[in-house]
Amino acid sequence: MTGRSTLYFVVQFIVAVNAFKAPTLGSPQGLRFNALTRFSSKSHDSALETEATLRSITFCNLPKEDDPDLLCDFLMEIGACSTAITDADRGTDMEQPVFSEPGADPWQDRLQWTAPVWNRCNVTAHFPASAQIGGVLEMVAETFPNQYPDLQDFVLETLPNRDWVVHVQKGWLPIVVNDKFVLRFPWHKHSDVQKVAWNLNSNDFFELELQGGIAFGTGEHPTTQLCLAWVDQVITDKLEQSNGKIHLLDYGSGSGVLGMAACILAPHQVAAIGIDIDSLLLKAHKSAREHVAEQEGDHSANLDSLFLPSDLEETKYDVCVANILAAPLVTLAPVLYSMLLPGAVLGMSGILPDQGDMVVEAYTKAGFASMTIQKEQGNWLLVTGNKPIM
Ligand SMILES: C[S@@+](CC[C@H](N)C(=O)[O-])C[C@H]1O[C@@H](n2cnc3c(N)ncnc32)[C@H](O)[C@@H]1O
């Protein structure tokens, strides 16, 4: 979009907003309209009068050829505070996984994707409550006459004025994984843990405190659960064999949940590697260290190595868990091989059912043995193998 048109849209929006007195909005319920009439949006707006601070509009079932990304850009240009694209077919048989991952070309070519969006998308934009949604609709129709000449399917909602952080925290209970780990956030109280682990003996599970933020790995996702169960099993087996410390590599650490679990299960040296390292992750690792020291009464468990892939050290590991995605895992096969000791075991997830063979093949080619699709949970695979003892 050129600077000129950007300016034009902004001016147009301001004029549109000013042309209509800021509404007081009503019912907080979503309203679905089946046809766009060229309305002075007063009729819609007065139906939505309330103490809302934000209102949202969701354009439904847009074909990907209509470039929902461009629509998002436009909505931001005219004053949206945020936009989001979601899969209109989510939860149906037509739901389709879409990833924009490095090195994903073979996968993308196979599905002939031209852009990493779904076949049919919903686009949601949040506007300040004072914005004139009718004006927004008119501008979209006028600006995209070919794609959206007569928008017919959209939903308007108002968001009540509330402390959203507290609201989200209240609705987010700790998560129990495999009856062994309770993953909680700093705001959770003992009573929250009891609510979810009421059927467990407090000596039988470990609490892992994660930091709230953007990092993947809250414990909700099947891939995290598959990897946690595998780490638990492998550490038990390895400890029986080795009678000592284990060096574990958590490749693609996200929240650091897998590395923390390893630390808590037994004395280990754990290295976590990620590409989205930020202060939250560092905090998570710090809290894991403190947590372990507190629980074990000593400092033998050690989660103090944190690397970017470009800063890898020479250490070799006995165990590697890597929950990333199939395409980067395939690319990483020789790297992981070189980082492991002979006899080391490897567990990977982030792999979809029809990607399992591709991963097994890549790791076998890189020198790993016994590469096996171990388990499937929620449409995700756990693939395991080992580095042969020469
Ligand atoms: C699916 S999350 C897994 C997080 C956590 N380990 C878990 O199991 O819940 C994958 C993580 O791998 C990171 N990642 C993706 N590609 C990577 C790469 N090439 N090297 C290192 N980390 C990568 C992502 O940033 C993300 O934090």
Short mmCIF file of C-alpha atoms and ligand atoms in Angstrom, two decimals:
data_model
loop_
_atom_site.label_atom_id
_atom_site.label_comp_id
_atom_site.label_asym_id
_atom_site.label_seq_id
_atom_site.Cartn_x
_atom_site.Cartn_y
_atom_site.Cartn_z
CA MET A 1 0.00 0.00 0.00
CA THR A 2 1.49 3.37 -0.95
CA GLY A 3 2.00 6.23 1.50
CA ARG A 4 -0.60 8.22 -0.36
CA SER A 5 -3.32 5.63 -0.11
CA THR A 6 -2.43 5.04 3.53
CA LEU A 7 -2.98 8.70 4.28
CA TYR A 8 -6.19 8.63 2.31
CA PHE A 9 -7.59 5.73 4.31
CA VAL A 10 -6.66 7.25 7.63
CA VAL A 11 -8.25 10.56 6.74
CA GLN A 12 -11.31 8.77 5.41
CA PHE A 13 -11.65 6.86 8.63
CA ILE A 14 -11.29 9.90 10.85
CA VAL A 15 -13.96 11.66 8.82
CA ALA A 16 -16.21 8.63 9.10
CA VAL A 17 -15.68 8.35 12.85
CA ASN A 18 -16.28 12.02 13.44
CA ALA A 19 -19.39 11.99 11.31
CA PHE A 20 -21.04 9.84 13.89
CA LYS A 21 -21.25 10.73 17.54
CA ALA A 22 -19.45 8.19 19.72
CA PRO A 23 -22.05 5.60 20.56
CA THR A 24 -22.81 4.19 23.93
CA LEU A 25 -22.95 0.52 23.24
CA GLY A 26 -25.59 -1.95 24.46
CA SER A 27 -25.78 -5.71 24.69
CA PRO A 28 -22.38 -7.38 24.94
CA GLN A 29 -23.59 -10.28 22.83
CA GLY A 30 -22.29 -10.91 19.33
CA LEU A 31 -24.66 -10.04 16.53
CA ARG A 32 -24.53 -11.81 13.20
CA PHE A 33 -25.67 -9.93 10.13
CA ASN A 34 -26.45 -11.79 6.99
CA ALA A 35 -26.48 -8.91 4.60
CA LEU A 36 -24.66 -5.66 4.45
CA THR A 37 -27.05 -2.84 3.89
CA ARG A 38 -25.50 0.53 3.34
CA PHE A 39 -26.47 1.73 6.71
CA SER A 40 -25.73 4.72 8.71
CA SER A 41 -24.46 2.28 11.28
CA LYS A 42 -26.55 3.95 13.95
CA SER A 43 -29.02 1.07 13.96
CA HIS A 44 -26.27 -1.45 14.60
CA ASP A 45 -24.37 0.78 16.94
CA SER A 46 -27.30 1.59 19.17
CA ALA A 47 -28.03 -2.13 19.47
CA LEU A 48 -24.57 -2.55 20.90
CA GLU A 49 -24.50 0.24 23.39
CA THR A 50 -22.63 -0.58 26.58
CA GLU A 51 -19.65 0.41 28.67
CA ALA A 52 -17.46 -1.38 26.16
CA THR A 53 -13.92 -0.25 25.53
CA LEU A 54 -13.53 -2.28 22.37
CA ARG A 55 -15.73 -3.68 19.70
CA SER A 56 -14.81 -6.27 17.16
CA ILE A 57 -15.91 -7.15 13.69
CA THR A 58 -15.26 -10.58 12.22
CA PHE A 59 -15.49 -11.05 8.49
CA CYS A 60 -16.38 -14.71 8.02
CA ASN A 61 -15.49 -17.36 5.46
CA LEU A 62 -13.19 -15.31 3.25
CA PRO A 63 -11.48 -17.41 0.57
CA LYS A 64 -7.69 -17.23 0.81
CA GLU A 65 -7.58 -15.95 -2.79
CA ASP A 66 -9.13 -12.73 -1.47
CA ASP A 67 -5.94 -12.11 0.49
CA PRO A 68 -7.12 -11.84 4.12
CA ASP A 69 -3.67 -10.57 5.04
CA LEU A 70 -4.19 -7.47 2.92
CA LEU A 71 -7.58 -6.92 4.53
CA CYS A 72 -5.86 -7.02 7.94
CA ASP A 73 -3.33 -4.44 6.79
CA PHE A 74 -6.15 -2.23 5.58
CA LEU A 75 -8.11 -2.56 8.82
CA MET A 76 -5.01 -1.58 10.79
CA GLU A 77 -4.54 1.38 8.49
CA ILE A 78 -8.01 2.65 9.25
CA GLY A 79 -7.66 2.41 13.00
CA ALA A 80 -8.01 -1.20 14.18
CA CYS A 81 -6.07 -1.88 17.39
CA SER A 82 -5.47 -5.47 16.36
CA THR A 83 -6.38 -7.95 13.66
CA ALA A 84 -6.31 -11.73 13.54
CA ILE A 85 -6.77 -14.35 10.86
CA THR A 86 -8.21 -17.68 11.98
CA ASP A 87 -9.25 -20.86 10.22
CA ALA A 88 -12.94 -20.66 9.28
CA ASP A 89 -12.97 -24.47 9.11
CA ARG A 90 -11.49 -24.96 12.56
CA GLY A 91 -12.97 -27.98 14.31
CA THR A 92 -14.46 -29.41 11.10
CA ASP A 93 -13.26 -32.15 8.76
CA MET A 94 -11.97 -29.43 6.49
CA GLU A 95 -9.60 -28.03 9.12
CA GLN A 96 -6.14 -27.84 7.65
CA PRO A 97 -2.80 -27.43 9.43
CA VAL A 98 -0.85 -24.45 8.19
CA PHE A 99 2.68 -23.69 9.25
CA SER A 100 5.06 -21.10 8.08
CA GLU A 101 8.26 -22.73 9.12
CA PRO A 102 11.83 -22.35 7.96
CA GLY A 103 12.79 -24.87 5.28
CA ALA A 104 9.20 -25.96 4.77
CA ASP A 105 9.23 -25.79 0.99
CA PRO A 106 8.70 -29.49 0.25
CA TRP A 107 5.70 -29.56 2.54
CA GLN A 108 4.31 -26.36 1.12
CA ASP A 109 4.83 -27.50 -2.46
CA ARG A 110 2.97 -30.67 -1.70
CA LEU A 111 -0.10 -28.76 -0.63
CA GLN A 112 0.45 -26.10 -3.29
CA TRP A 113 0.12 -23.30 -0.85
CA THR A 114 0.88 -19.88 -2.10
CA ALA A 115 0.58 -18.18 1.27
CA PRO A 116 0.51 -19.53 4.80
CA VAL A 117 -3.22 -19.01 5.40
CA TRP A 118 -6.16 -21.37 5.43
CA ASN A 119 -8.48 -22.04 2.49
CA ARG A 120 -11.26 -20.14 4.21
CA CYS A 121 -10.44 -17.54 6.81
CA ASN A 122 -12.15 -15.42 9.40
CA VAL A 123 -10.65 -11.98 9.87
CA THR A 124 -11.31 -10.27 13.19
CA ALA A 125 -10.45 -6.65 13.90
CA HIS A 126 -10.81 -4.85 17.21
CA PHE A 127 -11.62 -1.15 17.17
CA PRO A 128 -12.03 1.41 19.95
CA ALA A 129 -15.66 1.44 21.08
CA SER A 130 -16.11 4.90 19.62
CA ALA A 131 -15.34 3.74 16.08
CA GLN A 132 -18.13 3.65 13.56
CA ILE A 133 -18.33 0.07 12.36
CA GLY A 134 -20.73 1.00 9.59
CA GLY A 135 -18.06 3.29 8.19
CA VAL A 136 -15.52 0.48 8.38
CA LEU A 137 -17.77 -1.81 6.37
CA GLU A 138 -18.36 0.84 3.75
CA MET A 139 -14.65 1.53 3.43
CA VAL A 140 -13.84 -2.16 3.03
CA ALA A 141 -16.49 -2.54 0.33
CA GLU A 142 -15.31 0.59 -1.49
CA THR A 143 -11.62 -0.20 -1.26
CA PHE A 144 -11.90 -3.84 -2.30
CA PRO A 145 -14.74 -3.71 -4.83
CA ASN A 146 -13.61 -6.95 -6.47
CA GLN A 147 -13.10 -9.02 -3.33
CA TYR A 148 -15.70 -7.63 -0.97
CA PRO A 149 -18.32 -5.71 -2.99
CA ASP A 150 -21.20 -6.79 -0.80
CA LEU A 151 -19.99 -8.30 2.44
CA GLN A 152 -22.67 -10.64 3.63
CA ASP A 153 -21.29 -12.58 6.51
CA PHE A 154 -19.87 -10.80 9.51
CA VAL A 155 -20.22 -10.77 13.28
CA LEU A 156 -20.11 -7.73 15.53
CA GLU A 157 -19.19 -8.02 19.16
CA THR A 158 -18.47 -5.66 21.99
CA LEU A 159 -15.93 -6.37 24.65
CA PRO A 160 -16.88 -5.23 28.12
CA ASN A 161 -14.55 -3.05 30.10
CA ARG A 162 -12.64 -5.40 32.36
CA ASP A 163 -9.14 -6.19 33.53
CA TRP A 164 -8.33 -8.69 30.81
CA VAL A 165 -5.13 -9.90 32.43
CA VAL A 166 -6.94 -10.85 35.62
CA HIS A 167 -9.80 -12.29 33.58
CA VAL A 168 -7.49 -14.59 31.60
CA GLN A 169 -5.57 -15.60 34.71
CA LYS A 170 -8.80 -16.54 36.48
CA GLY A 171 -9.87 -18.79 33.63
CA TRP A 172 -6.52 -20.53 33.34
CA LEU A 173 -6.14 -23.37 35.80
CA PRO A 174 -2.91 -25.29 36.30
CA ILE A 175 -2.56 -28.25 33.94
CA VAL A 176 -1.94 -31.82 35.05
CA VAL A 177 0.14 -33.88 32.64
CA ASN A 178 0.39 -37.66 32.95
CA ASP A 179 -0.62 -37.45 36.62
CA LYS A 180 3.03 -36.60 37.23
CA PHE A 181 3.48 -32.89 36.54
CA VAL A 182 1.35 -29.93 37.48
CA LEU A 183 2.22 -26.97 35.29
CA ARG A 184 1.31 -23.72 36.94
CA PHE A 185 1.93 -20.02 36.51
CA PRO A 186 3.19 -17.62 39.19
CA TRP A 187 -0.30 -16.26 39.92
CA HIS A 188 -1.67 -19.71 40.80
CA LYS A 189 -2.25 -20.41 44.45
CA HIS A 190 -1.99 -23.70 46.28
CA SER A 191 -5.80 -23.93 46.14
CA ASP A 192 -5.67 -23.76 42.30
CA VAL A 193 -3.25 -26.67 42.25
CA GLN A 194 -5.50 -28.62 44.60
CA LYS A 195 -8.47 -27.97 42.33
CA VAL A 196 -6.85 -29.79 39.42
CA ALA A 197 -4.79 -32.36 41.31
CA TRP A 198 -7.43 -33.29 43.88
CA ASN A 199 -7.12 -36.99 43.01
CA LEU A 200 -3.33 -37.11 43.34
CA ASN A 201 -1.19 -37.55 46.39
CA SER A 202 0.95 -34.43 46.77
CA ASN A 203 4.10 -36.59 47.00
CA ASP A 204 3.34 -38.17 43.64
CA PHE A 205 3.56 -35.16 41.37
CA PHE A 206 5.96 -32.33 40.66
CA GLU A 207 4.96 -28.72 40.26
CA LEU A 208 6.62 -26.77 37.47
CA GLU A 209 6.23 -23.05 37.56
CA LEU A 210 6.19 -21.51 34.10
CA GLN A 211 6.35 -17.83 33.30
CA GLY A 212 3.32 -16.36 31.55
CA GLY A 213 4.19 -14.99 28.16
CA ILE A 214 4.46 -15.79 24.55
CA ALA A 215 6.70 -18.86 24.69
CA PHE A 216 5.15 -22.15 23.55
CA GLY A 217 4.98 -24.88 26.19
CA THR A 218 2.18 -24.39 28.71
CA GLY A 219 1.50 -28.12 28.82
CA GLU A 220 -1.79 -27.92 26.98
CA HIS A 221 -0.49 -29.05 23.64
CA PRO A 222 -0.34 -32.79 22.84
CA THR A 223 3.26 -32.48 21.60
CA THR A 224 4.41 -31.10 24.96
CA GLN A 225 2.54 -33.89 26.74
CA LEU A 226 4.06 -36.57 24.49
CA CYS A 227 7.54 -35.20 25.13
CA LEU A 228 7.03 -34.82 28.88
CA ALA A 229 5.92 -38.47 29.18
CA TRP A 230 8.90 -39.54 27.08
CA VAL A 231 11.40 -37.51 29.14
CA ASP A 232 9.95 -39.03 32.30
CA GLN A 233 10.30 -42.58 30.95
CA VAL A 234 13.74 -42.09 29.47
CA ILE A 235 15.18 -40.53 32.59
CA THR A 236 13.96 -43.43 34.69
CA ASP A 237 15.55 -45.91 32.26
CA LYS A 238 18.78 -43.97 31.86
CA LEU A 239 19.24 -43.50 35.59
CA GLU A 240 18.92 -47.23 36.12
CA GLN A 241 21.60 -47.81 33.51
CA SER A 242 23.98 -44.98 34.29
CA ASN A 243 23.64 -44.49 38.02
CA GLY A 244 24.73 -40.93 37.63
CA LYS A 245 24.12 -37.60 36.02
CA ILE A 246 22.53 -37.28 32.65
CA HIS A 247 23.24 -34.57 30.13
CA LEU A 248 19.97 -33.67 28.48
CA LEU A 249 19.44 -31.38 25.54
CA ASP A 250 16.07 -29.62 25.15
CA TYR A 251 16.19 -28.46 21.53
CA GLY A 252 13.44 -25.93 20.78
CA SER A 253 12.83 -25.15 24.42
CA GLY A 254 10.03 -22.53 24.22
CA SER A 255 8.89 -22.06 27.82
CA GLY A 256 11.65 -24.44 28.96
CA VAL A 257 9.06 -26.89 30.28
CA LEU A 258 10.83 -30.06 29.14
CA GLY A 259 14.23 -29.04 30.48
CA MET A 260 12.68 -28.03 33.78
CA ALA A 261 10.91 -31.38 34.05
CA ALA A 262 14.22 -33.15 33.47
CA CYS A 263 15.87 -31.09 36.20
CA ILE A 264 13.17 -31.87 38.66
CA LEU A 265 13.05 -35.60 37.95
CA ALA A 266 16.67 -36.19 38.91
CA PRO A 267 20.09 -34.54 39.03
CA HIS A 268 20.92 -33.50 35.51
CA GLN A 269 22.75 -31.08 33.40
CA VAL A 270 20.29 -29.64 30.99
CA ALA A 271 20.94 -27.39 28.05
CA ALA A 272 18.04 -25.62 26.43
CA ILE A 273 18.28 -24.26 22.93
CA GLY A 274 15.78 -21.91 21.40
CA ILE A 275 15.44 -19.23 18.82
CA ASP A 276 12.82 -17.18 20.61
CA ILE A 277 14.90 -16.52 23.68
CA ASP A 278 13.70 -13.51 25.61
CA SER A 279 13.66 -12.37 29.17
CA LEU A 280 10.68 -14.60 29.89
CA LEU A 281 12.56 -17.68 28.95
CA LEU A 282 15.54 -16.61 30.99
CA LYS A 283 13.20 -16.02 33.89
CA ALA A 284 11.67 -19.45 33.40
CA HIS A 285 15.08 -21.05 33.57
CA LYS A 286 16.03 -19.06 36.62
CA SER A 287 12.83 -20.05 38.35
CA ALA A 288 13.45 -23.70 37.44
CA ARG A 289 16.90 -23.52 39.00
CA GLU A 290 15.53 -22.00 42.16
CA HIS A 291 12.65 -24.45 42.23
CA VAL A 292 14.98 -27.41 41.93
CA ALA A 293 17.32 -26.12 44.60
CA GLU A 294 14.34 -25.59 46.87
CA GLN A 295 12.86 -29.02 46.25
CA GLU A 296 16.02 -31.05 46.32
CA GLY A 297 17.76 -29.10 49.02
CA ASP A 298 20.87 -28.97 46.87
CA HIS A 299 22.15 -27.48 43.65
CA SER A 300 23.07 -30.66 41.83
CA ALA A 301 20.44 -30.17 39.18
CA ASN A 302 21.71 -27.64 36.78
CA LEU A 303 19.78 -25.78 34.14
CA ASP A 304 22.23 -23.05 33.52
CA SER A 305 23.16 -23.57 29.93
CA LEU A 306 21.05 -21.63 27.52
CA PHE A 307 22.15 -21.29 23.95
CA LEU A 308 21.15 -19.88 20.67
CA PRO A 309 21.78 -22.47 17.96
CA SER A 310 24.63 -20.31 16.69
CA ASP A 311 26.42 -20.50 20.07
CA LEU A 312 26.43 -24.24 20.59
CA GLU A 313 29.08 -25.57 22.91
CA GLU A 314 31.12 -28.72 22.47
CA THR A 315 29.22 -30.74 25.11
CA LYS A 316 27.70 -34.02 23.95
CA TYR A 317 24.43 -35.24 25.39
CA ASP A 318 22.92 -38.55 26.56
CA VAL A 319 19.34 -37.54 25.86
CA CYS A 320 17.83 -35.11 23.39
CA VAL A 321 14.20 -34.05 23.29
CA ALA A 322 13.18 -31.84 20.39
CA ASN A 323 9.62 -30.63 20.03
CA ILE A 324 9.79 -28.36 17.00
CA LEU A 325 8.13 -29.08 13.65
CA ALA A 326 8.82 -31.68 10.99
CA ALA A 327 10.63 -29.46 8.48
CA PRO A 328 13.20 -27.95 10.88
CA LEU A 329 13.64 -31.36 12.51
CA VAL A 330 14.55 -32.85 9.15
CA THR A 331 17.05 -30.04 8.60
CA LEU A 332 18.48 -30.55 12.09
CA ALA A 333 19.09 -34.33 11.78
CA PRO A 334 22.89 -34.10 11.19
CA VAL A 335 23.22 -31.36 13.84
CA LEU A 336 21.50 -33.44 16.50
CA TYR A 337 23.55 -36.48 15.50
CA SER A 338 26.75 -34.55 16.06
CA MET A 339 25.58 -33.27 19.46
CA LEU A 340 24.80 -36.69 20.94
CA LEU A 341 27.00 -39.32 22.57
CA PRO A 342 27.01 -42.87 21.21
CA GLY A 343 24.11 -44.66 22.90
CA ALA A 344 22.16 -41.42 23.36
CA VAL A 345 18.41 -41.47 22.92
CA LEU A 346 16.32 -39.01 20.96
CA GLY A 347 12.61 -38.11 21.23
CA MET A 348 10.91 -35.71 18.84
CA SER A 349 7.45 -34.28 18.37
CA GLY A 350 5.76 -31.50 16.42
CA ILE A 351 5.30 -34.04 13.65
CA LEU A 352 1.96 -34.64 11.92
CA PRO A 353 0.86 -38.19 11.04
CA ASP A 354 1.73 -37.92 7.36
CA GLN A 355 5.15 -36.42 8.15
CA GLY A 356 6.31 -39.32 10.35
CA ASP A 357 7.93 -41.37 7.57
CA MET A 358 9.78 -38.34 6.25
CA VAL A 359 11.32 -37.69 9.70
CA VAL A 360 12.17 -41.36 10.29
CA GLU A 361 13.87 -41.48 6.90
CA ALA A 362 15.90 -38.30 7.46
CA TYR A 363 17.15 -39.44 10.88
CA THR A 364 17.99 -42.95 9.67
CA LYS A 365 19.95 -41.37 6.83
CA ALA A 366 21.80 -39.16 9.33
CA GLY A 367 22.99 -42.29 11.21
CA PHE A 368 20.37 -42.79 13.95
CA ALA A 369 19.10 -46.31 14.67
CA SER A 370 15.72 -47.79 15.61
CA MET A 371 13.85 -44.73 14.41
CA THR A 372 10.24 -45.46 15.31
CA ILE A 373 6.89 -43.72 15.38
CA GLN A 374 6.18 -44.45 19.05
CA LYS A 375 2.88 -42.83 19.76
CA GLU A 376 0.18 -40.57 18.42
CA GLN A 377 -1.82 -38.10 20.49
CA GLY A 378 -4.27 -35.48 19.20
CA ASN A 379 -2.98 -35.92 15.64
CA TRP A 380 0.66 -35.42 16.62
CA LEU A 381 3.42 -38.03 16.65
CA LEU A 382 6.23 -38.90 19.01
CA VAL A 383 9.19 -40.26 17.01
CA THR A 384 12.10 -41.84 18.86
CA GLY A 385 15.45 -43.42 18.08
CA ASN A 386 19.05 -43.63 19.28
CA LYS A 387 22.58 -42.96 18.22
CA PRO A 388 24.25 -46.33 17.82
CA ILE A 389 27.19 -47.31 20.03
CA MET A 390 29.84 -47.81 17.37
C1 LIG B 1 6.54 -26.45 19.67
S1 LIG B 1 7.54 -25.37 20.58
C2 LIG B 1 8.04 -26.47 21.87
C3 LIG B 1 8.26 -25.79 23.19
C4 LIG B 1 8.49 -26.73 24.36
N1 LIG B 1 9.75 -27.43 24.21
C5 LIG B 1 7.37 -27.72 24.50
O1 LIG B 1 7.62 -28.91 24.30
O2 LIG B 1 6.24 -27.32 24.81
C6 LIG B 1 8.92 -25.29 19.52
C7 LIG B 1 9.98 -24.33 19.95
O3 LIG B 1 11.11 -24.53 19.11
C8 LIG B 1 11.66 -23.29 18.72
N2 LIG B 1 12.34 -23.51 17.43
C9 LIG B 1 11.81 -23.56 16.20
N3 LIG B 1 12.75 -23.81 15.28
C10 LIG B 1 13.92 -23.92 15.95
C11 LIG B 1 15.28 -24.14 15.56
N4 LIG B 1 15.61 -24.31 14.28
N5 LIG B 1 16.21 -24.18 16.53
C12 LIG B 1 15.89 -24.02 17.82
N6 LIG B 1 14.63 -23.79 18.24
C13 LIG B 1 13.66 -23.74 17.32
C14 LIG B 1 10.45 -22.39 18.64
O4 LIG B 1 10.84 -21.06 18.75
C15 LIG B 1 9.61 -22.88 19.82
O5 LIG B 1 9.97 -22.22 21.00
#
